[in-house]
Amino acid sequence: MTYINKLAEHVDTTVTLKGWVYNYRSSGSLVFIEMRDGTGLTQCVVAKDDVSEDVWEAASSLKQESSLEITGLVKADERSVGGHEIHVSDVQVIQITEEYPITPKEHGVEFLMNNRHLWLRSQRQWAAMRVRNEIIFAIHTFFQERNFVQMDSPIFTGNAAEGSTTLFETEFFEEPAYLAQTGQLYGEAMAMAHGLIYTFGPTFRAEKSKTRRHLSEFWMIEPEMAFYDLEMNMDLAEDMIRFIVKTVLDKRGAELEILGRDISKLTPLVEKPFIRMTYTEAVDILTSDATATMLDEMLASRKEEEKAIKQEREEIKKEHGSAKKWRKNQIDARIKEIGSRLDQIEEDYRNIPQWKQSAQNFEWGNDFGGSDETVLMMQYDVPIMVTNWPAEIKAFYMKRDESGKHALGVDVLAPEGYGEIIGGSQREDDLELMKERIAEEGLDKEVFEWYLDLRRFGTVPHAGFGLGLERTVAWLCGLQHVRETIPFPRMMGRLKP
Ligand code: 4AD
Ligand code: MG
């Protein structure tokens, strides 16, 4: 048995593949099976004249997602999916599938989400999961090569760390407990034992918001470094993101193509330094006249585009009646494309004025909303790192600057409207200040005693950050919504399958 992604090693020899029928088409004395085996797709051709009657019958009985074993001669064929074609000599059916629910026609997202266990087999979903896998591997490689120790932080915890409003409560042998929002506090303890550590695990937030960036269960990577300040923390985050992007571009070009990802949006990141600015500078940009003008111009250009593509649609519709079949198909495809672009433009008409209003009225001291992040990011083609936040809107553990007004935190915002992918900071390392902070937040001092110990016994400056895996996958794959970046998403209203 061989695998489809190894076919190049078997050209002009006979191989056996095991897998599923992805697409099926027959015409007279030929059957075309687009077969998938988990590693890729390949075209298999069964010619009635070349096979026994039994084999022909087996081939003719196949349906979408039937499982099978195919034996045939591998031919190099550039026009074929994957670059090969199998000239089939034998077909062994494992199961003939009846009425596979996901057909090549279009389905709504709710339907696909309800069938997530099957949807995972579709090309785009398959490609996204492979990019996710590559990102995970790249992250481990990045940290392991730099002598970081991977640690597993607990999922049951006794303390809140990222605000009490997003806690999932549970019970731990009759004691109240929470699902971890972050592994950071435990990471800090481990960093005092190992110097450089990172966590890589599931985290939980009971955020009651249905947005394209929020999951209730998501995976976070949290490095924590003894003797690092904010600047070193940011350098590490930038290096890490650059390494991830470079790895995905190097190794997952085929998957990015399946996803239709415009990689010219990613290539600048391999070379260009990221933009660094303070929160105050970011607010100035957001509220500037230049930003307002940019949004006005964007709206105007959408109006022009709408006019142009509507006109194009009228013209090709007229042509449709007398067109040849191949041209008719082309026109149908283009009309569909125009339709979905018009939907997008329609959405922009609703969004842009709101974005503008929110940006212009932004007040220093507030947190950026999703739209503010989007507007800020529109002006750059690399991630921006926003630092020195108003202390009040950031977590209690962040160290403050000399004025005491700003938290030494950093948010990394991804381009193309993907928003915050990293949150991090230098940590408060002073015992007394940390005690004050815990009291101010109204946190239960008792449960934080162990955390205060880290400031009692050999405290050192230290820093770290958390990268959201799903937002990173969404961004690199160019996916609209984080629900497609994890095999079985958990979010408000979605617990099954
Ligand atoms: O900014 P956050 O809340 O930071 C922390 O949890 C820190 N303890 C990290 C640290 O310094 N060690 O979350 C970090 C990242 C966000 O930037 C975002 O990418 C992701 O986690 N994230 C979410 N991803 C999906 N769904 C959600 N509901 C998320 N909340 C945060
Ligand atoms: Mg954050």
Coordinates of C-alpha atoms and ligand atoms in Angstrom, one line a residue:
M1 CA 0.0 0.0 0.0
T2 CA 1.2 3.5 -0.7
Y3 CA -0.1 7.0 0.0
I4 CA -1.2 9.7 -2.5
N5 CA 1.4 12.2 -1.4
K6 CA 4.1 9.6 -2.3
L7 CA 2.9 8.9 -5.8
A8 CA 5.8 10.8 -7.3
E9 CA 8.1 8.0 -6.2
H10 CA 6.0 5.4 -8.0
V11 CA 5.5 6.8 -11.5
D12 CA 5.1 4.0 -14.1
T13 CA 4.7 1.3 -11.5
T14 CA 1.6 -0.3 -10.1
V15 CA 0.5 0.7 -6.6
T16 CA -2.4 0.0 -4.2
L17 CA -4.2 2.9 -2.6
K18 CA -6.7 2.8 0.2
G19 CA -9.2 5.6 0.8
W20 CA -12.5 7.1 -0.1
V21 CA -14.3 8.4 -3.2
Y22 CA -14.2 12.2 -3.1
N23 CA -15.8 12.7 -6.4
Y24 CA -17.4 10.3 -8.8
R25 CA -18.2 10.7 -12.5
S26 CA -18.9 8.2 -15.2
S27 CA -19.3 8.6 -19.0
G28 CA -20.1 5.5 -21.0
S29 CA -17.1 3.2 -20.8
L30 CA -15.1 5.3 -18.4
V31 CA -15.4 5.9 -14.7
F32 CA -13.5 8.8 -13.1
I33 CA -12.9 8.5 -9.3
E34 CA -11.3 11.3 -7.5
M35 CA -9.9 9.5 -4.6
R36 CA -8.7 10.8 -1.3
D37 CA -6.6 8.9 1.3
G38 CA -5.9 11.5 3.9
T39 CA -2.7 12.6 2.4
G40 CA -4.1 14.1 -0.8
L41 CA -6.3 13.7 -3.8
T42 CA -5.7 11.8 -7.1
Q43 CA -7.6 11.0 -10.2
C44 CA -8.2 7.3 -10.9
V45 CA -9.6 6.2 -14.3
V46 CA -11.3 2.9 -14.9
A47 CA -11.7 1.9 -18.5
K48 CA -14.3 -0.8 -19.2
D49 CA -12.1 -2.4 -21.8
D50 CA -9.1 -2.7 -19.5
V51 CA -10.7 -4.5 -16.5
S52 CA -12.6 -7.6 -15.7
E53 CA -16.4 -7.5 -15.6
D54 CA -16.4 -7.8 -11.8
V55 CA -14.0 -4.8 -11.5
W56 CA -16.1 -2.8 -13.9
E57 CA -19.2 -3.5 -11.9
A58 CA -17.5 -2.6 -8.6
A59 CA -16.3 0.7 -10.1
S60 CA -19.7 1.5 -11.5
S61 CA -21.4 0.9 -8.1
L62 CA -19.3 3.5 -6.3
K63 CA -20.8 6.6 -4.7
Q64 CA -19.4 9.7 -3.0
E65 CA -17.5 8.7 0.2
S66 CA -17.6 5.0 -0.5
S67 CA -14.5 3.3 1.0
L68 CA -12.3 1.3 -1.3
E69 CA -8.9 -0.1 -2.3
I70 CA -7.6 0.7 -5.8
T71 CA -4.8 -0.9 -7.7
G72 CA -3.4 0.7 -10.8
L73 CA -0.5 2.1 -12.8
V74 CA 0.7 5.6 -11.8
K75 CA 1.1 8.0 -14.7
A76 CA 2.5 11.5 -14.4
D77 CA -0.1 13.9 -15.6
E78 CA 0.3 17.6 -15.0
R79 CA -3.4 18.5 -15.7
S80 CA -4.6 16.0 -13.1
V81 CA -5.2 17.0 -9.5
G82 CA -1.9 16.3 -7.6
G83 CA 0.0 15.8 -10.8
H84 CA -0.8 12.1 -11.3
E85 CA -3.4 9.8 -12.8
I86 CA -4.0 6.2 -11.8
H87 CA -4.9 3.8 -14.6
V88 CA -6.9 1.3 -12.6
S89 CA -6.6 -2.4 -12.9
D90 CA -8.5 -3.4 -9.7
V91 CA -11.1 -2.0 -7.4
Q92 CA -11.9 -3.6 -4.0
V93 CA -15.0 -2.0 -2.4
I94 CA -14.9 -1.8 1.4
Q95 CA -18.3 -0.1 1.7
I96 CA -20.7 1.5 -0.7
T97 CA -22.0 4.7 0.9
E98 CA -25.7 5.7 0.6
E99 CA -26.8 9.3 0.5
Y100 CA -23.7 11.1 1.9
P101 CA -25.1 14.3 3.3
I102 CA -22.5 16.7 2.1
T103 CA -22.7 16.9 -1.6
P104 CA -20.7 19.1 -4.0
K105 CA -23.6 21.7 -4.1
E106 CA -23.5 24.5 -1.6
H107 CA -24.6 24.0 2.0
G108 CA -25.3 26.5 4.8
V109 CA -22.8 26.9 7.6
E110 CA -25.3 25.6 10.3
F111 CA -25.8 22.5 8.3
L112 CA -22.0 22.0 7.8
M113 CA -21.4 22.7 11.5
N114 CA -24.0 20.1 12.5
N115 CA -22.1 17.7 10.2
R116 CA -18.7 18.8 11.4
H117 CA -17.6 15.1 11.8
L118 CA -18.1 14.6 8.1
W119 CA -17.3 18.2 7.0
L120 CA -13.7 17.6 8.1
R121 CA -13.2 15.4 5.0
S122 CA -13.9 18.3 2.6
Q123 CA -10.9 19.8 0.9
R124 CA -10.9 23.2 2.5
Q125 CA -11.3 21.8 6.0
W126 CA -8.7 19.3 5.3
A127 CA -6.3 22.0 4.2
A128 CA -7.0 24.2 7.2
M129 CA -6.3 21.3 9.6
R130 CA -3.0 20.6 7.9
V131 CA -2.0 24.2 8.2
R132 CA -3.0 24.1 11.9
N133 CA -0.8 21.0 12.4
E134 CA 2.1 22.7 10.7
I135 CA 1.7 25.8 13.0
I136 CA 1.6 23.6 16.1
F137 CA 4.8 21.8 15.0
A138 CA 6.5 25.1 14.1
I139 CA 5.7 26.5 17.5
H140 CA 7.2 23.5 19.3
T141 CA 10.2 23.7 17.0
F142 CA 10.7 27.4 17.7
F143 CA 10.7 27.1 21.5
Q144 CA 12.5 23.7 21.7
E145 CA 15.3 25.0 19.5
R146 CA 15.7 27.9 22.0
N147 CA 15.9 25.6 25.0
F148 CA 12.4 26.4 26.4
V149 CA 10.8 23.7 28.5
Q150 CA 7.3 22.8 27.6
M151 CA 5.0 22.6 30.6
D152 CA 1.4 21.4 31.1
S153 CA -0.5 23.7 33.3
P154 CA -3.7 22.5 35.1
I155 CA -7.1 22.9 33.6
F156 CA -9.0 22.8 36.9
T157 CA -8.0 25.9 38.8
G158 CA -9.0 27.7 42.0
N159 CA -8.2 31.2 40.8
A160 CA -9.4 33.6 38.1
A161 CA -6.6 35.4 36.2
E162 CA -8.2 37.1 33.2
G163 CA -11.3 38.6 34.8
S164 CA -14.1 36.9 36.7
T165 CA -16.8 37.5 34.0
T166 CA -15.5 34.9 31.6
L167 CA -15.0 32.0 34.0
F168 CA -16.5 28.6 33.5
E169 CA -17.4 27.3 36.9
T170 CA -17.4 23.7 37.8
E171 CA -17.0 21.6 40.8
F172 CA -14.0 19.8 42.1
F173 CA -14.9 17.2 44.7
E174 CA -17.5 19.6 46.2
E175 CA -15.1 22.5 46.1
P176 CA -15.9 25.3 43.6
A177 CA -13.4 25.3 40.7
Y178 CA -12.9 27.0 37.4
L179 CA -11.7 25.9 34.0
A180 CA -8.4 27.6 33.3
Q181 CA -8.6 30.9 31.3
T182 CA -4.8 30.9 31.1
G183 CA -1.8 28.8 32.2
Q184 CA 0.2 31.9 32.9
L185 CA 0.3 32.0 36.7
Y186 CA 1.5 28.4 36.8
G187 CA 3.9 29.3 34.0
E188 CA 5.4 32.0 36.1
A189 CA 6.1 29.4 38.9
M190 CA 7.7 27.0 36.4
A191 CA 9.8 29.8 34.9
M192 CA 11.3 30.4 38.3
A193 CA 12.3 26.7 38.2
H194 CA 13.5 26.5 34.6
G195 CA 14.1 30.0 33.3
L196 CA 12.4 29.6 30.0
I197 CA 9.1 27.7 29.6
Y198 CA 6.0 27.5 27.5
T199 CA 2.6 26.1 27.9
F200 CA 0.6 24.7 25.0
G201 CA -2.9 23.7 26.1
P202 CA -6.6 24.3 26.0
T203 CA -8.0 27.4 27.8
F204 CA -11.6 28.3 28.4
R205 CA -13.5 31.6 28.4
A206 CA -17.2 31.9 29.0
E207 CA -17.5 35.0 26.8
K208 CA -21.1 35.5 25.8
S209 CA -20.2 37.0 22.5
K210 CA -20.7 35.4 19.1
T211 CA -18.0 36.9 17.0
R212 CA -15.7 35.4 14.3
R213 CA -12.8 35.7 16.8
H214 CA -14.2 34.0 19.9
L215 CA -14.3 30.4 21.0
S216 CA -15.2 29.1 24.4
E217 CA -12.5 26.6 24.3
F218 CA -9.3 27.6 22.5
W219 CA -5.6 26.6 22.5
M220 CA -3.1 29.0 23.8
I221 CA 0.7 29.0 23.8
E222 CA 2.2 30.9 26.7
P223 CA 5.9 31.3 27.0
E224 CA 7.2 32.8 30.3
M225 CA 10.8 34.0 30.6
A226 CA 12.8 34.8 33.7
F227 CA 14.9 37.9 33.4
Y228 CA 13.0 39.2 30.3
D229 CA 11.6 42.8 30.1
L230 CA 8.8 44.0 27.9
E231 CA 11.2 44.7 25.0
M232 CA 12.7 41.3 25.0
N233 CA 9.3 39.8 25.3
M234 CA 8.2 41.6 22.1
D235 CA 11.4 40.6 20.2
L236 CA 10.6 37.0 21.0
A237 CA 6.9 37.3 20.0
E238 CA 8.0 38.9 16.7
D239 CA 10.6 36.2 16.0
M240 CA 8.1 33.5 16.8
I241 CA 5.4 34.9 14.4
R242 CA 7.9 35.3 11.7
F243 CA 9.1 31.7 12.1
I244 CA 5.5 30.4 12.0
V245 CA 4.7 32.3 8.8
K246 CA 7.9 31.3 7.1
T247 CA 7.3 27.6 8.0
V248 CA 3.8 27.6 6.7
L249 CA 4.8 29.4 3.5
D250 CA 7.6 26.9 3.0
K251 CA 5.7 23.7 3.8
R252 CA 2.0 24.3 3.2
G253 CA 1.9 26.1 -0.1
A254 CA -0.4 23.5 -1.6
E255 CA -2.9 23.8 1.3
L256 CA -2.8 27.6 1.1
E257 CA -3.7 27.3 -2.5
I258 CA -6.6 25.0 -1.8
L259 CA -7.8 27.7 0.7
G260 CA -7.4 30.4 -2.0
R261 CA -5.1 32.3 0.4
D262 CA -3.5 35.4 -1.2
I263 CA 0.1 34.7 0.0
S264 CA 1.4 38.0 -1.2
K265 CA -0.3 39.3 2.0
L266 CA 2.0 36.9 4.1
T267 CA 5.3 37.2 2.3
P268 CA 6.1 40.7 3.7
L269 CA 6.2 39.3 7.2
V270 CA 9.2 37.1 6.5
E271 CA 11.4 40.2 6.1
K272 CA 9.8 43.3 7.3
P273 CA 10.0 44.4 11.0
F274 CA 6.7 44.7 12.8
I275 CA 5.3 48.1 13.7
R276 CA 5.6 49.0 17.4
M277 CA 3.5 51.8 18.9
T278 CA 2.1 52.8 22.3
Y279 CA -1.6 52.7 23.0
T280 CA -1.7 56.5 23.1
E281 CA -0.1 56.6 19.6
A282 CA -2.7 54.0 18.4
V283 CA -5.5 56.2 19.8
D284 CA -4.1 59.2 17.9
I285 CA -4.1 57.3 14.7
L286 CA -7.6 56.0 15.2
T287 CA -9.1 59.4 15.9
S288 CA -7.0 61.2 13.2
D289 CA -8.5 63.0 10.2
A290 CA -6.3 60.7 8.0
T291 CA -8.2 57.7 9.2
A292 CA -11.6 59.3 8.7
T293 CA -10.5 60.2 5.1
M294 CA -9.2 56.7 4.5
L295 CA -12.6 55.2 5.5
D296 CA -14.5 57.7 3.3
E297 CA -12.3 56.8 0.4
M298 CA -12.9 53.1 1.1
L299 CA -16.6 53.7 1.0
A300 CA -16.3 55.6 -2.3
S301 CA -14.3 52.9 -3.9
R302 CA -16.8 50.3 -2.9
K303 CA -19.5 52.3 -4.6
E304 CA -17.5 52.4 -7.8
E305 CA -16.7 48.7 -7.6
E306 CA -20.4 48.0 -7.1
K307 CA -21.3 49.9 -10.2
A308 CA -18.6 48.3 -12.3
I309 CA -19.4 44.7 -11.4
K310 CA -23.2 45.2 -11.7
Q311 CA -22.5 46.5 -15.2
E312 CA -20.3 43.5 -16.0
R313 CA -23.1 41.2 -14.7
E314 CA -25.6 42.8 -17.1
E315 CA -23.3 42.3 -20.0
I316 CA -22.4 38.7 -19.4
K317 CA -26.1 37.9 -18.7
K318 CA -26.9 39.1 -22.2
E319 CA -24.1 37.0 -23.7
H320 CA -25.3 33.9 -21.8
G321 CA -28.2 32.9 -24.2
S322 CA -26.0 32.4 -27.2
A323 CA -22.8 31.3 -25.5
K324 CA -21.2 27.8 -25.9
K325 CA -21.4 25.5 -23.0
W326 CA -17.9 26.1 -21.6
R327 CA -18.5 29.9 -21.7
K328 CA -21.9 29.5 -20.1
N329 CA -20.2 27.7 -17.2
Q330 CA -17.7 30.5 -17.0
I331 CA -20.4 33.1 -17.0
D332 CA -22.4 31.3 -14.3
A333 CA -19.2 31.1 -12.1
R334 CA -18.5 34.7 -12.6
I335 CA -22.1 35.7 -11.8
K336 CA -21.8 33.7 -8.6
E337 CA -18.6 35.4 -7.7
I338 CA -20.1 38.9 -8.4
G339 CA -23.0 38.0 -6.2
S340 CA -20.9 37.1 -3.2
R341 CA -18.7 40.2 -3.7
L342 CA -21.9 42.3 -3.8
D343 CA -22.9 40.8 -0.5
Q344 CA -19.6 41.8 0.9
I345 CA -19.9 45.3 -0.4
E346 CA -23.4 45.5 1.1
E347 CA -21.8 44.5 4.5
D348 CA -19.1 47.1 4.0
Y349 CA -21.8 49.8 3.5
R350 CA -23.3 48.8 6.8
N351 CA -19.9 48.5 8.6
I352 CA -17.7 51.4 7.3
P353 CA -19.8 54.2 8.7
Q354 CA -20.0 52.5 12.0
W355 CA -16.3 51.8 12.1
K356 CA -15.7 55.5 11.3
Q357 CA -18.0 56.6 14.1
S358 CA -16.4 54.3 16.6
A359 CA -12.9 55.3 15.6
Q360 CA -13.6 59.0 15.7
N361 CA -15.3 58.9 19.0
F362 CA -12.8 56.7 20.7
E363 CA -11.8 57.9 24.1
W364 CA -8.4 57.4 25.7
G365 CA -8.8 54.8 28.5
N366 CA -11.2 52.5 26.6
D367 CA -10.2 49.1 25.2
F368 CA -10.2 48.7 21.4
G369 CA -13.2 47.0 20.0
G370 CA -13.0 44.5 17.1
S371 CA -13.8 47.3 14.6
D372 CA -11.2 49.7 16.1
E373 CA -8.5 46.9 15.7
T374 CA -9.7 46.4 12.1
V375 CA -9.4 50.1 11.2
L376 CA -6.0 50.4 12.8
M377 CA -4.7 47.4 11.0
M378 CA -6.0 48.5 7.6
Q379 CA -3.1 50.9 7.4
Y380 CA -0.3 48.3 7.8
D381 CA 0.8 45.1 6.0
V382 CA 2.6 43.6 9.0
P383 CA 1.4 43.0 12.6
I384 CA 1.4 45.9 15.0
M385 CA 2.5 45.6 18.6
V386 CA 0.6 48.0 20.9
T387 CA 2.2 48.7 24.3
N388 CA 1.8 50.9 27.4
W389 CA -1.9 50.4 28.0
P390 CA -4.0 52.3 30.5
A391 CA -3.4 50.2 33.6
E392 CA -7.2 50.0 34.5
I393 CA -8.1 48.0 31.4
K394 CA -5.3 45.4 31.8
A395 CA -4.9 42.4 34.0
F396 CA -3.8 42.8 37.7
Y397 CA -0.5 40.9 37.1
M398 CA 1.0 43.4 34.7
K399 CA 3.9 45.6 35.8
R400 CA 3.3 49.3 35.5
D401 CA 5.5 52.0 34.2
E402 CA 7.0 54.7 36.5
S403 CA 4.0 57.0 36.3
G404 CA 1.9 54.1 37.5
K405 CA -0.7 54.9 34.8
H406 CA 0.4 52.5 32.1
A407 CA 0.6 48.7 32.2
L408 CA 3.7 47.3 30.5
G409 CA 1.5 45.1 28.3
V410 CA 1.6 44.4 24.6
D411 CA -1.1 43.3 22.2
V412 CA -0.1 42.0 18.8
L413 CA -2.7 42.7 16.1
A414 CA -2.6 40.7 12.9
P415 CA -3.1 42.4 9.6
E416 CA -6.1 42.1 7.3
G417 CA -8.6 42.6 10.2
Y418 CA -7.7 39.5 12.1
G419 CA -7.2 41.4 15.3
E420 CA -5.5 40.5 18.5
I421 CA -3.5 37.3 18.2
I422 CA -1.2 37.9 21.2
G423 CA -1.6 39.4 24.6
G424 CA 1.4 39.7 26.9
S425 CA 3.3 41.7 29.4
Q426 CA 6.1 42.2 31.8
R427 CA 4.9 40.9 35.2
E428 CA 4.7 42.8 38.5
D429 CA 7.6 41.3 40.4
D430 CA 7.3 43.4 43.6
L431 CA 5.5 41.7 46.5
E432 CA 3.9 44.7 48.0
L433 CA 2.6 46.1 44.7
M434 CA 1.2 42.7 43.8
K435 CA -0.6 42.5 47.2
E436 CA -2.2 45.9 46.5
R437 CA -3.2 44.8 43.0
I438 CA -4.9 41.6 44.3
A439 CA -6.7 43.6 46.9
E440 CA -7.8 46.3 44.4
E441 CA -9.2 43.6 42.1
G442 CA -11.2 42.1 45.0
L443 CA -9.5 38.8 44.4
D444 CA -9.4 36.2 47.2
K445 CA -5.9 36.7 48.7
E446 CA -5.9 33.2 50.1
V447 CA -5.9 31.5 46.7
F448 CA -3.1 33.7 45.5
E449 CA -0.7 33.0 48.4
W450 CA 1.3 30.6 46.3
Y451 CA 1.5 33.2 43.5
L452 CA 2.8 35.8 46.1
D453 CA 5.4 33.3 47.2
L454 CA 7.0 33.8 43.7
R455 CA 7.5 37.4 44.7
R456 CA 8.7 36.4 48.3
F457 CA 11.4 33.9 47.3
G458 CA 13.9 35.1 44.8
T459 CA 11.7 37.4 42.7
V460 CA 13.1 38.5 39.4
P461 CA 11.9 40.6 36.4
H462 CA 10.0 38.4 34.1
A463 CA 7.7 38.5 31.1
G464 CA 5.6 36.4 28.8
F465 CA 2.8 36.3 26.3
G466 CA -0.1 34.2 25.1
L467 CA -0.7 33.4 21.4
G468 CA -4.2 32.3 20.4
L469 CA -3.7 29.3 18.1
E470 CA -7.1 29.5 16.4
R471 CA -6.8 33.2 15.6
T472 CA -3.4 32.5 14.1
V473 CA -4.7 29.6 12.0
A474 CA -7.6 31.8 10.8
W475 CA -5.3 34.6 9.8
L476 CA -2.7 32.4 8.0
C477 CA -5.4 30.4 6.2
G478 CA -7.4 33.5 5.4
L479 CA -10.5 32.0 7.1
Q480 CA -13.5 34.3 8.0
H481 CA -14.3 32.6 11.3
V482 CA -12.4 30.7 14.0
R483 CA -14.9 27.9 13.9
E484 CA -13.1 26.4 10.9
T485 CA -9.7 26.4 12.6
I486 CA -10.3 23.7 15.2
P487 CA -11.6 20.2 14.5
F488 CA -14.6 20.5 16.9
P489 CA -15.2 24.1 17.9
R490 CA -16.8 24.9 21.2
M491 CA -18.5 28.3 21.3
M492 CA -21.8 29.8 22.5
G493 CA -24.5 27.7 21.0
R494 CA -22.3 24.9 19.8
L495 CA -21.5 21.8 22.0
K496 CA -22.2 19.1 19.4
P497 CA -21.0 17.1 17.6
Ligands
4AD1 O1 -5.0 38.5 25.9 P1 -5.3 37.2 26.6 O2 -6.5 37.2 27.5 O3 -3.9 37.0 27.5 C1 -3.8 36.0 28.5 O4 -4.5 35.1 28.7 C2 -2.4 36.1 29.1 N1 -2.5 35.3 30.4 C3 -1.4 35.6 28.2 C4 0.0 35.7 28.8 O5 0.5 36.8 29.0 N2 0.6 34.5 29.1 O6 -5.3 36.0 25.6 C5 -4.2 35.7 24.8 C6 -4.6 35.4 23.4 C7 -5.4 36.5 22.7 O7 -4.5 37.4 22.2 C8 -6.1 35.7 21.6 O8 -5.3 35.4 20.5 C9 -6.5 34.4 22.3 O9 -5.5 34.3 23.4 N3 -7.8 34.5 22.9 C10 -8.9 33.9 22.3 N4 -9.0 33.1 21.1 C11 -10.2 32.6 20.8 N5 -11.3 32.8 21.5 C12 -11.2 33.5 22.7 N6 -12.4 33.7 23.4 C13 -10.0 34.1 23.1 N7 -9.6 34.9 24.1 C14 -8.3 35.1 24.0
MG2 MG -5.9 40.3 25.4

